[in-house]
PDB file of C-alpha atoms and ligand atoms in Angstrom:
ATOM      1  CA  MET A  30     -37.468  26.270  15.169  1.00  0.00           C
ATOM      2  CA  LYS A  31     -37.897  22.801  16.706  1.00  0.00           C
ATOM      3  CA  LYS A  32     -36.799  21.228  13.463  1.00  0.00           C
ATOM      4  CA  LEU A  33     -33.594  23.260  13.446  1.00  0.00           C
ATOM      5  CA  LYS A  34     -32.781  22.134  16.962  1.00  0.00           C
ATOM      6  CA  LEU A  35     -33.285  18.523  15.979  1.00  0.00           C
ATOM      7  CA  LYS A  36     -30.954  19.029  13.067  1.00  0.00           C
ATOM      8  CA  ALA A  37     -28.322  20.379  15.461  1.00  0.00           C
ATOM      9  CA  VAL A  38     -28.718  17.305  17.682  1.00  0.00           C
ATOM     10  CA  VAL A  39     -28.463  14.948  14.730  1.00  0.00           C
ATOM     11  CA  LEU A  40     -25.381  16.792  13.518  1.00  0.00           C
ATOM     12  CA  ALA A  41     -23.781  16.565  16.983  1.00  0.00           C
ATOM     13  CA  LEU A  42     -24.484  12.822  17.061  1.00  0.00           C
ATOM     14  CA  LEU A  43     -23.016  12.375  13.610  1.00  0.00           C
ATOM     15  CA  LEU A  44     -19.934  14.313  14.614  1.00  0.00           C
ATOM     16  CA  SER A  45     -19.391  12.224  17.737  1.00  0.00           C
ATOM     17  CA  ALA A  46     -19.922   9.056  15.684  1.00  0.00           C
ATOM     18  CA  SER A  47     -17.248  10.147  13.243  1.00  0.00           C
ATOM     19  CA  ALA A  48     -14.939  11.107  16.149  1.00  0.00           C
ATOM     20  CA  MET A  49     -15.432   7.582  17.496  1.00  0.00           C
ATOM     21  CA  ALA A  50     -14.749   6.178  14.076  1.00  0.00           C
ATOM     22  CA  GLN A  51     -11.341   7.855  14.216  1.00  0.00           C
ATOM     23  CA  ASN A  52     -10.468   6.038  17.406  1.00  0.00           C
ATOM     24  CA  ASP A  53     -11.221   2.459  16.542  1.00  0.00           C
ATOM     25  CA  GLY A  54      -9.214   0.255  14.194  1.00  0.00           C
ATOM     26  CA  ILE A  55      -5.447  -0.001  14.528  1.00  0.00           C
ATOM     27  CA  PRO A  56      -4.190   2.564  17.072  1.00  0.00           C
ATOM     28  CA  VAL A  57      -2.202   5.394  15.495  1.00  0.00           C
ATOM     29  CA  SER A  58       1.322   5.704  16.883  1.00  0.00           C
ATOM     30  CA  LYS A  59       3.600   8.694  16.462  1.00  0.00           C
ATOM     31  CA  LEU A  60       5.811   8.794  13.411  1.00  0.00           C
ATOM     32  CA  SER A  61       9.319   7.552  14.116  1.00  0.00           C
ATOM     33  CA  ARG A  62      11.833   9.911  15.632  1.00  0.00           C
ATOM     34  CA  MET A  63      14.307   8.279  13.303  1.00  0.00           C
ATOM     35  CA  ARG A  64      12.851  10.219  10.385  1.00  0.00           C
ATOM     36  CA  GLY A  65      16.153  12.021  10.674  1.00  0.00           C
ATOM     37  CA  LEU A  66      15.652  14.364   7.818  1.00  0.00           C
ATOM     38  CA  ALA A  67      14.327  17.863   8.299  1.00  0.00           C
ATOM     39  CA  GLY A  68      13.862  21.044   6.295  1.00  0.00           C
ATOM     40  CA  ALA A  69      15.921  21.212   3.149  1.00  0.00           C
ATOM     41  CA  ASP A  70      16.939  17.546   3.404  1.00  0.00           C
ATOM     42  CA  ALA A  71      13.310  16.431   3.588  1.00  0.00           C
ATOM     43  CA  ALA A  72      12.420  18.589   0.568  1.00  0.00           C
ATOM     44  CA  GLN A  73      15.387  17.160  -1.306  1.00  0.00           C
ATOM     45  CA  PHE A  74      14.307  13.642  -0.385  1.00  0.00           C
ATOM     46  CA  ASP A  75      10.823  14.251  -1.781  1.00  0.00           C
ATOM     47  CA  GLN A  76      12.278  15.811  -4.932  1.00  0.00           C
ATOM     48  CA  GLN A  77      14.544  12.814  -5.412  1.00  0.00           C
ATOM     49  CA  SER A  78      11.675  10.383  -4.998  1.00  0.00           C
ATOM     50  CA  LYS A  79       9.694  12.291  -7.617  1.00  0.00           C
ATOM     51  CA  LEU A  80      12.624  12.264 -10.030  1.00  0.00           C
ATOM     52  CA  GLN A  81      13.138   8.545  -9.531  1.00  0.00           C
ATOM     53  CA  TYR A  82       9.488   7.754 -10.145  1.00  0.00           C
ATOM     54  CA  ASN A  83       9.436   9.861 -13.306  1.00  0.00           C
ATOM     55  CA  GLN A  84      12.680   8.313 -14.505  1.00  0.00           C
ATOM     56  CA  MET A  85      11.270   4.828 -13.926  1.00  0.00           C
ATOM     57  CA  LEU A  86       8.152   5.763 -15.900  1.00  0.00           C
ATOM     58  CA  SER A  87      10.076   7.241 -18.829  1.00  0.00           C
ATOM     59  CA  GLU A  88      12.307   4.175 -19.017  1.00  0.00           C
ATOM     60  CA  ALA A  89       9.248   1.924 -18.983  1.00  0.00           C
ATOM     61  CA  HIS A  90       7.583   4.144 -21.611  1.00  0.00           C
ATOM     62  CA  LYS A  91      10.505   3.563 -23.977  1.00  0.00           C
ATOM     63  CA  LYS A  92       9.719  -0.149 -23.761  1.00  0.00           C
ATOM     64  CA  ASP A  93       6.024   0.481 -24.240  1.00  0.00           C
ATOM     65  CA  ALA A  94       5.482  -1.024 -20.813  1.00  0.00           C
ATOM     66  CA  VAL A  95       3.295   1.666 -19.215  1.00  0.00           C
ATOM     67  CA  ALA A  96      -0.437   0.979 -19.324  1.00  0.00           C
ATOM     68  CA  THR A  97      -2.473   3.792 -20.875  1.00  0.00           C
ATOM     69  CA  ASP A  98      -5.244   5.607 -19.031  1.00  0.00           C
ATOM     70  CA  ASN A  99      -7.953   3.487 -20.671  1.00  0.00           C
ATOM     71  CA  ASN A 100      -6.450   0.143 -19.583  1.00  0.00           C
ATOM     72  CA  PRO A 101      -9.190  -1.644 -17.586  1.00  0.00           C
ATOM     73  CA  GLN A 102      -6.778  -2.903 -14.935  1.00  0.00           C
ATOM     74  CA  LEU A 103      -5.352   0.594 -14.464  1.00  0.00           C
ATOM     75  CA  ILE A 104      -8.879   2.022 -14.201  1.00  0.00           C
ATOM     76  CA  ARG A 105      -9.561  -0.605 -11.567  1.00  0.00           C
ATOM     77  CA  LEU A 106      -6.375   0.219  -9.603  1.00  0.00           C
ATOM     78  CA  ARG A 107      -7.136   3.929  -9.676  1.00  0.00           C
ATOM     79  CA  ALA A 108     -10.685   3.364  -8.452  1.00  0.00           C
ATOM     80  CA  ILE A 109      -9.362   1.344  -5.514  1.00  0.00           C
ATOM     81  CA  ALA A 110      -6.769   4.032  -4.749  1.00  0.00           C
ATOM     82  CA  ARG A 111      -9.454   6.729  -4.830  1.00  0.00           C
ATOM     83  CA  ARG A 112     -11.341   4.897  -2.095  1.00  0.00           C
ATOM     84  CA  ILE A 113      -8.251   4.419   0.118  1.00  0.00           C
ATOM     85  CA  ILE A 114      -6.568   7.828  -0.204  1.00  0.00           C
ATOM     86  CA  PRO A 115      -9.158   9.811   1.818  1.00  0.00           C
ATOM     87  CA  PHE A 116      -8.157   7.788   4.907  1.00  0.00           C
ATOM     88  CA  THR A 117      -4.403   8.252   4.607  1.00  0.00           C
ATOM     89  CA  SER A 118      -4.093  11.515   6.541  1.00  0.00           C
ATOM     90  CA  ARG A 119      -5.029   9.682   9.727  1.00  0.00           C
ATOM     91  CA  TRP A 120      -1.612   8.070   9.489  1.00  0.00           C
ATOM     92  CA  ASN A 121       0.338  11.050   8.223  1.00  0.00           C
ATOM     93  CA  PRO A 122      -1.255  14.520   8.020  1.00  0.00           C
ATOM     94  CA  ASP A 123       1.073  15.493   5.125  1.00  0.00           C
ATOM     95  CA  ALA A 124      -0.622  12.894   2.904  1.00  0.00           C
ATOM     96  CA  ALA A 125      -3.516  15.286   2.281  1.00  0.00           C
ATOM     97  CA  LYS A 126      -1.102  17.415   0.235  1.00  0.00           C
ATOM     98  CA  TRP A 127       0.586  14.568  -1.645  1.00  0.00           C
ATOM     99  CA  ASP A 128       0.499  14.407  -5.402  1.00  0.00           C
ATOM    100  CA  TRP A 129      -0.938  10.864  -5.562  1.00  0.00           C
ATOM    101  CA  GLN A 130      -0.289   8.862  -8.722  1.00  0.00           C
ATOM    102  CA  VAL A 131      -1.128   5.308  -9.752  1.00  0.00           C
ATOM    103  CA  ASN A 132       0.483   3.591 -12.737  1.00  0.00           C
ATOM    104  CA  LEU A 133       0.474   0.069 -14.072  1.00  0.00           C
ATOM    105  CA  LEU A 134       3.583  -1.474 -15.640  1.00  0.00           C
ATOM    106  CA  ARG A 135       3.081  -4.131 -18.263  1.00  0.00           C
ATOM    107  CA  SER A 136       5.441  -6.637 -16.790  1.00  0.00           C
ATOM    108  CA  ASP A 137       5.063 -10.182 -15.455  1.00  0.00           C
ATOM    109  CA  THR A 138       6.935  -9.214 -12.322  1.00  0.00           C
ATOM    110  CA  VAL A 139       4.936  -9.911  -9.167  1.00  0.00           C
ATOM    111  CA  ASN A 140       5.409  -6.631  -7.334  1.00  0.00           C
ATOM    112  CA  ALA A 141       4.005  -3.252  -6.407  1.00  0.00           C
ATOM    113  CA  PHE A 142       5.306  -0.227  -4.560  1.00  0.00           C
ATOM    114  CA  CYS A 143       4.426   3.192  -3.298  1.00  0.00           C
ATOM    115  CA  MET A 144       7.259   5.686  -3.207  1.00  0.00           C
ATOM    116  CA  PRO A 145       7.447   8.515  -0.705  1.00  0.00           C
ATOM    117  CA  GLY A 146       4.881  11.195  -1.556  1.00  0.00           C
ATOM    118  CA  GLY A 147       2.222   8.756  -2.831  1.00  0.00           C
ATOM    119  CA  ARG A 148       3.724   7.590  -6.115  1.00  0.00           C
ATOM    120  CA  ILE A 149       2.266   4.132  -6.693  1.00  0.00           C
ATOM    121  CA  ALA A 150       3.141   1.522  -9.303  1.00  0.00           C
ATOM    122  CA  PHE A 151       1.763  -1.978  -9.802  1.00  0.00           C
ATOM    123  CA  TYR A 152       3.248  -4.621 -12.071  1.00  0.00           C
ATOM    124  CA  ASN A 153       0.707  -6.504 -14.102  1.00  0.00           C
ATOM    125  CA  GLY A 154       2.145  -9.814 -12.873  1.00  0.00           C
ATOM    126  CA  ILE A 155       0.844  -9.316  -9.348  1.00  0.00           C
ATOM    127  CA  LEU A 156      -2.721  -8.971 -10.668  1.00  0.00           C
ATOM    128  CA  THR A 157      -2.633 -11.842 -13.115  1.00  0.00           C
ATOM    129  CA  LYS A 158      -0.406 -14.419 -11.435  1.00  0.00           C
ATOM    130  CA  LEU A 159      -2.194 -14.091  -8.111  1.00  0.00           C
ATOM    131  CA  ASN A 160      -5.700 -13.563  -9.537  1.00  0.00           C
ATOM    132  CA  LEU A 161      -6.242 -10.769  -7.028  1.00  0.00           C
ATOM    133  CA  THR A 162      -9.746  -9.738  -5.992  1.00  0.00           C
ATOM    134  CA  ASP A 163     -10.369  -6.017  -5.400  1.00  0.00           C
ATOM    135  CA  ASP A 164     -10.088  -6.625  -1.649  1.00  0.00           C
ATOM    136  CA  GLU A 165      -6.689  -8.296  -2.158  1.00  0.00           C
ATOM    137  CA  VAL A 166      -5.493  -5.458  -4.410  1.00  0.00           C
ATOM    138  CA  ALA A 167      -6.573  -3.059  -1.666  1.00  0.00           C
ATOM    139  CA  MET A 168      -4.470  -5.006   0.823  1.00  0.00           C
ATOM    140  CA  VAL A 169      -1.354  -4.826  -1.381  1.00  0.00           C
ATOM    141  CA  MET A 170      -1.983  -1.142  -2.069  1.00  0.00           C
ATOM    142  CA  GLY A 171      -2.727  -0.401   1.592  1.00  0.00           C
ATOM    143  CA  HIS A 172       0.469  -2.139   2.638  1.00  0.00           C
ATOM    144  CA  GLU A 173       2.639  -0.229   0.143  1.00  0.00           C
ATOM    145  CA  ILE A 174       0.914   3.087   0.903  1.00  0.00           C
ATOM    146  CA  ALA A 175       1.517   2.416   4.602  1.00  0.00           C
ATOM    147  CA  HIS A 176       5.309   2.221   4.013  1.00  0.00           C
ATOM    148  CA  ALA A 177       5.145   5.677   2.448  1.00  0.00           C
ATOM    149  CA  LEU A 178       2.773   7.138   5.086  1.00  0.00           C
ATOM    150  CA  ARG A 179       4.877   5.890   7.939  1.00  0.00           C
ATOM    151  CA  GLU A 180       8.010   7.196   6.162  1.00  0.00           C
ATOM    152  CA  HIS A 181       9.896   3.919   6.387  1.00  0.00           C
ATOM    153  CA  ALA A 182      12.219   4.807   3.524  1.00  0.00           C
ATOM    154  CA  ARG A 183      12.905   8.211   4.993  1.00  0.00           C
ATOM    155  CA  GLU A 184      13.523   6.586   8.329  1.00  0.00           C
ATOM    156  CA  GLN A 185      16.159   4.360   6.710  1.00  0.00           C
ATOM    157  CA  ALA A 186      17.734   7.343   5.020  1.00  0.00           C
ATOM    158  CA  GLY A 187      17.831   9.090   8.392  1.00  0.00           C
ATOM    159  CA  LYS A 188      19.391   6.099  10.123  1.00  0.00           C
ATOM    160  CA  ASN A 189      22.086   5.897   7.530  1.00  0.00           C
ATOM    161  CA  ASN A 190      22.713   9.598   7.708  1.00  0.00           C
ATOM    162  CA  VAL A 191      22.380  10.161   4.006  1.00  0.00           C
ATOM    163  CA  THR A 192      19.996  12.629   2.470  1.00  0.00           C
ATOM    164  CA  SER A 193      19.829  10.724  -0.759  1.00  0.00           C
ATOM    165  CA  LEU A 194      17.845   7.510  -0.872  1.00  0.00           C
ATOM    166  CA  LEU A 195      19.625   6.811  -4.129  1.00  0.00           C
ATOM    167  CA  GLY A 196      22.913   7.010  -2.233  1.00  0.00           C
ATOM    168  CA  ARG A 197      21.553   4.738   0.458  1.00  0.00           C
ATOM    169  CA  VAL A 198      20.674   1.958  -1.925  1.00  0.00           C
ATOM    170  CA  ALA A 199      23.151   2.474  -4.736  1.00  0.00           C
ATOM    171  CA  GLY A 200      24.542  -0.864  -5.729  1.00  0.00           C
ATOM    172  CA  ALA A 201      22.164  -2.695  -3.452  1.00  0.00           C
ATOM    173  CA  ALA A 202      22.008  -6.338  -4.413  1.00  0.00           C
ATOM    174  CA  GLY A 203      18.280  -6.241  -3.797  1.00  0.00           C
ATOM    175  CA  ALA A 204      17.802  -4.193  -6.943  1.00  0.00           C
ATOM    176  CA  ALA A 205      17.839  -7.302  -9.071  1.00  0.00           C
ATOM    177  CA  TYR A 206      14.150  -7.873  -9.457  1.00  0.00           C
ATOM    178  CA  PHE A 207      13.698  -5.475 -12.363  1.00  0.00           C
ATOM    179  CA  GLY A 208      16.377  -7.399 -14.189  1.00  0.00           C
ATOM    180  CA  LEU A 209      14.312 -10.578 -14.088  1.00  0.00           C
ATOM    181  CA  ASP A 210      11.910  -9.058 -16.525  1.00  0.00           C
ATOM    182  CA  PRO A 211      13.061  -8.911 -20.142  1.00  0.00           C
ATOM    183  CA  ARG A 212      10.766  -6.047 -21.129  1.00  0.00           C
ATOM    184  CA  LEU A 213      12.012  -3.792 -18.393  1.00  0.00           C
ATOM    185  CA  GLY A 214      15.567  -5.154 -18.674  1.00  0.00           C
ATOM    186  CA  ASP A 215      17.795  -2.138 -18.219  1.00  0.00           C
ATOM    187  CA  ALA A 216      15.352  -0.320 -16.020  1.00  0.00           C
ATOM    188  CA  VAL A 217      17.290  -2.228 -13.387  1.00  0.00           C
ATOM    189  CA  GLY A 218      19.553   0.788 -13.224  1.00  0.00           C
ATOM    190  CA  SER A 219      16.760   3.161 -12.353  1.00  0.00           C
ATOM    191  CA  GLY A 220      16.356   4.672  -8.940  1.00  0.00           C
ATOM    192  CA  ALA A 221      12.760   3.573  -8.654  1.00  0.00           C
ATOM    193  CA  ALA A 222      13.770  -0.025  -9.064  1.00  0.00           C
ATOM    194  CA  ARG A 223      16.021   0.395  -6.096  1.00  0.00           C
ATOM    195  CA  VAL A 224      13.355   2.133  -4.089  1.00  0.00           C
ATOM    196  CA  ALA A 225      10.918  -0.640  -4.845  1.00  0.00           C
ATOM    197  CA  SER A 226      13.458  -3.212  -3.785  1.00  0.00           C
ATOM    198  CA  LEU A 227      14.214  -1.583  -0.472  1.00  0.00           C
ATOM    199  CA  SER A 228      13.798  -4.069   2.318  1.00  0.00           C
ATOM    200  CA  PHE A 229      12.303  -2.751   5.477  1.00  0.00           C
ATOM    201  CA  SER A 230      12.745  -4.054   8.984  1.00  0.00           C
ATOM    202  CA  ARG A 231      10.396  -6.636  10.467  1.00  0.00           C
ATOM    203  CA  THR A 232       8.877  -3.874  12.638  1.00  0.00           C
ATOM    204  CA  ASP A 233       8.213  -1.730   9.577  1.00  0.00           C
ATOM    205  CA  GLU A 234       6.698  -4.698   7.747  1.00  0.00           C
ATOM    206  CA  THR A 235       4.336  -5.447  10.626  1.00  0.00           C
ATOM    207  CA  GLU A 236       3.327  -1.796  10.817  1.00  0.00           C
ATOM    208  CA  ALA A 237       2.709  -1.741   7.048  1.00  0.00           C
ATOM    209  CA  ASP A 238       0.521  -4.883   7.321  1.00  0.00           C
ATOM    210  CA  LEU A 239      -1.587  -3.457  10.112  1.00  0.00           C
ATOM    211  CA  VAL A 240      -1.877   0.090   8.777  1.00  0.00           C
ATOM    212  CA  GLY A 241      -2.684  -1.383   5.353  1.00  0.00           C
ATOM    213  CA  MET A 242      -5.503  -3.483   6.848  1.00  0.00           C
ATOM    214  CA  ASP A 243      -6.885  -0.418   8.620  1.00  0.00           C
ATOM    215  CA  LEU A 244      -6.788   1.703   5.457  1.00  0.00           C
ATOM    216  CA  ALA A 245      -8.458  -0.986   3.386  1.00  0.00           C
ATOM    217  CA  ALA A 246     -11.155  -1.632   6.032  1.00  0.00           C
ATOM    218  CA  ARG A 247     -12.071   2.067   6.232  1.00  0.00           C
ATOM    219  CA  ALA A 248     -12.373   2.167   2.454  1.00  0.00           C
ATOM    220  CA  GLY A 249     -14.803  -0.765   2.628  1.00  0.00           C
ATOM    221  CA  PHE A 250     -12.411  -3.561   1.581  1.00  0.00           C
ATOM    222  CA  ASP A 251     -12.479  -6.799   3.539  1.00  0.00           C
ATOM    223  CA  PRO A 252      -9.319  -6.938   5.683  1.00  0.00           C
ATOM    224  CA  ARG A 253      -9.540 -10.765   5.769  1.00  0.00           C
ATOM    225  CA  ALA A 254      -8.340 -10.552   2.166  1.00  0.00           C
ATOM    226  CA  GLY A 255      -4.878  -9.930   3.633  1.00  0.00           C
ATOM    227  CA  ILE A 256      -4.730 -13.518   4.870  1.00  0.00           C
ATOM    228  CA  ALA A 257      -5.813 -14.911   1.499  1.00  0.00           C
ATOM    229  CA  LEU A 258      -3.259 -12.661  -0.221  1.00  0.00           C
ATOM    230  CA  TRP A 259      -0.322 -13.948   1.797  1.00  0.00           C
ATOM    231  CA  GLN A 260      -1.467 -17.532   1.408  1.00  0.00           C
ATOM    232  CA  LYS A 261      -1.548 -17.075  -2.356  1.00  0.00           C
ATOM    233  CA  MET A 262       1.898 -15.458  -2.296  1.00  0.00           C
ATOM    234  CA  GLY A 263       3.259 -18.398  -0.354  1.00  0.00           C
ATOM    235  CA  ALA A 264       1.633 -20.973  -2.638  1.00  0.00           C
ATOM    236  CA  ILE A 265       2.881 -19.438  -5.903  1.00  0.00           C
ATOM    237  CA  ASN A 266       6.341 -18.808  -4.476  1.00  0.00           C
ATOM    238  CA  LYS A 267       6.838 -22.549  -4.048  1.00  0.00           C
ATOM    239  CA  ASN A 268       6.949 -23.045  -7.818  1.00  0.00           C
ATOM    240  CA  GLN A 269       8.533 -19.804  -8.864  1.00  0.00           C
ATOM    241  CA  PRO A 270      10.195 -17.343  -6.459  1.00  0.00           C
ATOM    242  CA  ILE A 271       8.411 -13.992  -6.726  1.00  0.00           C
ATOM    243  CA  SER A 272      10.110 -10.658  -6.266  1.00  0.00           C
ATOM    244  CA  PHE A 273       7.551  -9.298  -3.851  1.00  0.00           C
ATOM    245  CA  LEU A 274       8.565 -11.965  -1.371  1.00  0.00           C
ATOM    246  CA  SER A 275      12.256 -11.163  -1.687  1.00  0.00           C
ATOM    247  CA  THR A 276      11.583  -7.858   0.042  1.00  0.00           C
ATOM    248  CA  HIS A 277       8.529  -9.059   1.991  1.00  0.00           C
ATOM    249  CA  PRO A 278       9.371 -12.303   3.708  1.00  0.00           C
ATOM    250  CA  ALA A 279       6.124 -14.185   4.089  1.00  0.00           C
ATOM    251  CA  GLY A 280       5.626 -16.848   6.603  1.00  0.00           C
ATOM    252  CA  LYS A 281       3.274 -17.721   9.350  1.00  0.00           C
ATOM    253  CA  ASP A 282       4.313 -14.802  11.580  1.00  0.00           C
ATOM    254  CA  ARG A 283       2.875 -12.274   9.200  1.00  0.00           C
ATOM    255  CA  ILE A 284      -0.455 -14.082   8.894  1.00  0.00           C
ATOM    256  CA  LYS A 285      -0.616 -14.624  12.654  1.00  0.00           C
ATOM    257  CA  GLU A 286       0.017 -10.938  13.332  1.00  0.00           C
ATOM    258  CA  MET A 287      -2.784  -9.987  10.945  1.00  0.00           C
ATOM    259  CA  ASN A 288      -5.163 -12.518  12.470  1.00  0.00           C
ATOM    260  CA  ASP A 289      -4.320 -11.289  15.967  1.00  0.00           C
ATOM    261  CA  ASN A 290      -5.390  -7.784  14.965  1.00  0.00           C
ATOM    262  CA  MET A 291      -8.371  -8.737  12.822  1.00  0.00           C
ATOM    263  CA  HIS A 292     -10.859  -8.003  15.633  1.00  0.00           C
ATOM    264  CA  LEU A 293      -9.740  -4.368  15.572  1.00  0.00           C
ATOM    265  CA  VAL A 294     -10.424  -3.822  11.858  1.00  0.00           C
ATOM    266  CA  LEU A 295     -13.435  -6.038  11.171  1.00  0.00           C
ATOM    267  CA  PRO A 296     -15.857  -3.614  12.931  1.00  0.00           C
ATOM    268  CA  VAL A 297     -14.369  -0.756  10.897  1.00  0.00           C
ATOM    269  CA  TYR A 298     -14.990  -2.721   7.689  1.00  0.00           C
ATOM    270  CA  ALA A 299     -18.505  -3.692   8.788  1.00  0.00           C
ATOM    271  CA  ARG A 300     -19.369  -0.042   9.495  1.00  0.00           C
ATOM    272  CA  ALA A 301     -17.952   1.083   6.121  1.00  0.00           C
ATOM    273  CA  LYS A 302     -20.172  -1.491   4.407  1.00  0.00           C
ATOM    274  CA  GLY A 303     -23.227  -0.950   6.639  1.00  0.00           C
ATOM    275  CA  LEU A 304     -23.080  -4.605   7.799  1.00  0.00           C
ATOM    276  CA  ASP A 305     -23.586  -6.175  11.223  1.00  0.00           C
ATOM    277  CA  PRO A 306     -20.059  -6.889  12.538  1.00  0.00           C
ATOM    278  CA  ASN A 307     -21.323 -10.085  14.155  1.00  0.00           C
ATOM    279  CA  LYS A 308     -22.850 -11.443  10.970  1.00  0.00           C
ATOM    280  CA  LEU A 309     -20.210 -10.780   8.372  1.00  0.00           C
ATOM    281  CA  PRO A 310     -20.349 -13.218   5.475  1.00  0.00           C
ATOM    282  CA  ALA A 311     -17.159 -15.302   5.027  1.00  0.00           C
ATOM    283  CA  TYR A 312     -14.471 -13.872   2.804  1.00  0.00           C
ATOM    284  CA  HIS A 313     -14.222 -15.489  -0.613  1.00  0.00           C
ATOM    285  CA  SER A 314     -11.032 -15.302  -2.596  1.00  0.00           C
ATOM    286  CA  ILE A 315     -10.524 -16.409  -6.207  1.00  0.00           C
ATOM    287  CA  ALA A 316      -8.317 -19.440  -6.836  1.00  0.00           C
ATOM    288  CA  LEU A 317      -4.866 -19.039  -8.316  1.00  0.00           C
ATOM    289  CA  PRO A 318      -4.761 -19.420 -12.106  1.00  0.00           C
ATOM    290  CA  LYS A 319      -3.932 -22.918 -13.315  1.00  0.00           C
ATOM    291  CA  SER A 320      -0.296 -23.058 -14.357  1.00  0.00           C
TER     292      SER A 320
HETATM  293 ZN1   ZN B  20       6.370  -4.136   2.956  1.00  0.00          ZN
END
């Protein structure tokens, strides 16, 4: 009898600890009122995003540019995604029902995206040219997932009063990055290329950085990797402009914003790893490959 009672107390303590865990980190704000789309429009938007992702994949397949399930880098990406996804519903309750997908495109392009509904794609170039650690991959993935969770694309569609994201970005000059890659050449016409090349507002970018850090920290990835990631992006961009930066302007502001919020996410990371938040070992990146 006594034992049972103790169990109940332990359970209550655990529950309050997990409730507390929900409240630290980056504070959750309400989703934008500018989401604009409701009901049938929202369903159509999701359907369109799915179509675009599948179209992008089938175009890439024709060029033999989609990594197969046994590709080690794809296995690595999916393992990282599996750790992050359980924490996404904190930022958007719908995410629990999303049909999450992760694919790797065999392309030197330095980019990655997550389309609405959890459809993720990484280009091999971002892994190899930046020599990303798992923590840094988690920061890219967290950032891209955050755009989808916070419905930034949908918000833009709402603002522009069009139900079709394709319509919103048709002919957008920003679509060019696919075209830089010879293997994916005419995939430039695909909807997904345009979705990936959507530029978001500064506010959306900041939100994606912070939500991304929070997601990664909860999944046990070092949020300080975000700083290393953006430093690497900046360094490599000096020699060769990279597409990720054409839609994600780098700069000191971004790094400063992340540093200013680091104290909120480091305890979350420490807890996830079972480490003392005051005695965290320094973050170690891997140097850029020699060019
Ligand atoms: Zn972004």
